[in-house]
Amino acid sequence: MLIDSHCHLDRLDLSQYDDDLNKALDFARAKGVGHMLCVGITMDKFQDVLSIAEAHDDISCSVGIHPLYDAVAETDVDLLVEKSQHPKVVAIGETGLDYFYNKTAENHVLQQMSFRKHIEAARIANKPVIVHTRDARQDTLDILREEKAEECGGVLHCFTESWEMAKAALDLGFYISFSGIVTFKNAKELREVCRKVPLDRLLIETDSPYLAPVPYRGKSNQPAYVKEVGQFVADLRQVSYEEICEITSSNFHQLFTI
């Protein structure tokens, strides 16, 4: 069984499925995908995410505010904790730091404040935190340490950073998740990181509808394509595809206590 540990089912391009999410989910299931984590990125759309999870036994969800949304300034610890109590909510996030698109110090301060609040909520709720990080390696690690994120644990999702950062996160007890980016021709450094991450801390994801893996690069991504990520990682690690499916599924269940 495969698990897509990070996808945005409320944002999929369903044009090839007659705008029917169930058809896209059935296609993923036919490809061996046994579970999907639908990740929340705004509070105003959280109910949409939750409704999808409630309608399907093989879908879980998370609650959080993506660092690139203006709403990070409104992050409310109590609200995050409240929403996380629903049995379908298995994590806090997606949260973190992204300095790639907005390089102003003022925005970075807002992102940092929101990130800290998400970690606080995760510690209170005793649920893992899903971390997005881009061009913010040191600040991400500093905040994880300062806010005692090792107490709740979590994952650095769609990882694209250095082995040094991965190692530091692993030392805090975090998992590392790889998306279709690892299949890209220009991802040589990332593939080296993927080879080094201990198998018992490895997750795979699509981050759909974004970042479709080869051979679908440039197209809209979907959970079914986690199979291509899994096969690529298996070949990269020189283990069987079945072993990667088993290990990453076990890791997912361990982290999110499903």
mmCIF file of N, CA, C and O in Angstrom, residues 229-245:
data_model
loop_
_atom_site.group_PDB
_atom_site.id
_atom_site.type_symbol
_atom_site.label_atom_id
_atom_site.label_comp_id
_atom_site.label_asym_id
_atom_site.label_seq_id
_atom_site.Cartn_x
_atom_site.Cartn_y
_atom_site.Cartn_z
ATOM 1 N N VAL A 229 6.746 8.630 -7.552
ATOM 2 C CA VAL A 229 7.700 9.074 -6.543
ATOM 3 C C VAL A 229 8.251 7.861 -5.799
ATOM 4 O O VAL A 229 9.462 7.734 -5.596
ATOM 5 N N GLY A 230 7.360 6.968 -5.391
ATOM 6 C CA GLY A 230 7.788 5.782 -4.663
ATOM 7 C C GLY A 230 8.720 4.905 -5.472
ATOM 8 O O GLY A 230 9.731 4.404 -4.951
ATOM 9 N N GLN A 231 8.407 4.710 -6.742
ATOM 10 C CA GLN A 231 9.263 3.874 -7.591
ATOM 11 C C GLN A 231 10.626 4.513 -7.789
ATOM 12 O O GLN A 231 11.661 3.831 -7.754
ATOM 13 N N PHE A 232 10.647 5.842 -7.968
ATOM 14 C CA PHE A 232 11.922 6.533 -8.161
ATOM 15 C C PHE A 232 12.778 6.425 -6.907
ATOM 16 O O PHE A 232 13.981 6.152 -6.985
ATOM 17 N N VAL A 233 12.174 6.627 -5.748
ATOM 18 C CA VAL A 233 12.925 6.540 -4.491
ATOM 19 C C VAL A 233 13.424 5.122 -4.265
ATOM 20 O O VAL A 233 14.554 4.916 -3.804
ATOM 21 N N ALA A 234 12.627 4.133 -4.608
ATOM 22 C CA ALA A 234 13.056 2.741 -4.478
ATOM 23 C C ALA A 234 14.284 2.472 -5.338
ATOM 24 O O ALA A 234 15.267 1.866 -4.879
ATOM 25 N N ASP A 235 14.260 2.918 -6.585
ATOM 26 C CA ASP A 235 15.406 2.736 -7.479
ATOM 27 C C ASP A 235 16.631 3.487 -6.949
ATOM 28 O O ASP A 235 17.759 2.979 -6.996
ATOM 29 N N LEU A 236 16.396 4.689 -6.438
ATOM 30 C CA LEU A 236 17.488 5.514 -5.912
ATOM 31 C C LEU A 236 18.138 4.851 -4.707
ATOM 32 O O LEU A 236 19.371 4.866 -4.565
ATOM 33 N N ARG A 237 17.331 4.253 -3.855
ATOM 34 C CA ARG A 237 17.826 3.618 -2.633
ATOM 35 C C ARG A 237 18.241 2.169 -2.856
ATOM 36 O O ARG A 237 18.738 1.508 -1.944
ATOM 37 N N GLN A 238 17.999 1.675 -4.075
ATOM 38 C CA GLN A 238 18.331 0.288 -4.436
ATOM 39 C C GLN A 238 17.643 -0.720 -3.517
ATOM 40 O O GLN A 238 18.256 -1.672 -3.008
ATOM 41 N N VAL A 239 16.366 -0.455 -3.287
ATOM 42 C CA VAL A 239 15.522 -1.403 -2.576
ATOM 43 C C VAL A 239 14.291 -1.632 -3.453
ATOM 44 O O VAL A 239 14.065 -0.928 -4.434
ATOM 45 N N SER A 240 13.488 -2.621 -3.088
ATOM 46 C CA SER A 240 12.311 -2.914 -3.903
ATOM 47 C C SER A 240 11.230 -1.853 -3.710
ATOM 48 O O SER A 240 11.152 -1.201 -2.658
ATOM 49 N N TYR A 241 10.413 -1.723 -4.713
ATOM 50 C CA TYR A 241 9.272 -0.814 -4.641
ATOM 51 C C TYR A 241 8.355 -1.213 -3.488
ATOM 52 O O TYR A 241 7.856 -0.362 -2.749
ATOM 53 N N GLU A 242 8.160 -2.514 -3.325
ATOM 54 C CA GLU A 242 7.301 -3.012 -2.249
ATOM 55 C C GLU A 242 7.841 -2.608 -0.879
ATOM 56 O O GLU A 242 7.070 -2.279 0.034
ATOM 57 N N GLU A 243 9.167 -2.613 -0.738
ATOM 58 C CA GLU A 243 9.768 -2.236 0.538
ATOM 59 C C GLU A 243 9.553 -0.753 0.834
ATOM 60 O O GLU A 243 9.254 -0.378 1.973
ATOM 61 N N ILE A 244 9.700 0.080 -0.199
ATOM 62 C CA ILE A 244 9.457 1.510 -0.004
ATOM 63 C C ILE A 244 8.001 1.751 0.373
ATOM 64 O O ILE A 244 7.699 2.562 1.270
ATOM 65 N N CYS A 245 7.084 1.052 -0.272
ATOM 66 C CA CYS A 245 5.666 1.192 0.071
ATOM 67 C C CYS A 245 5.440 0.822 1.534
ATOM 68 O O CYS A 245 4.760 1.554 2.276
#
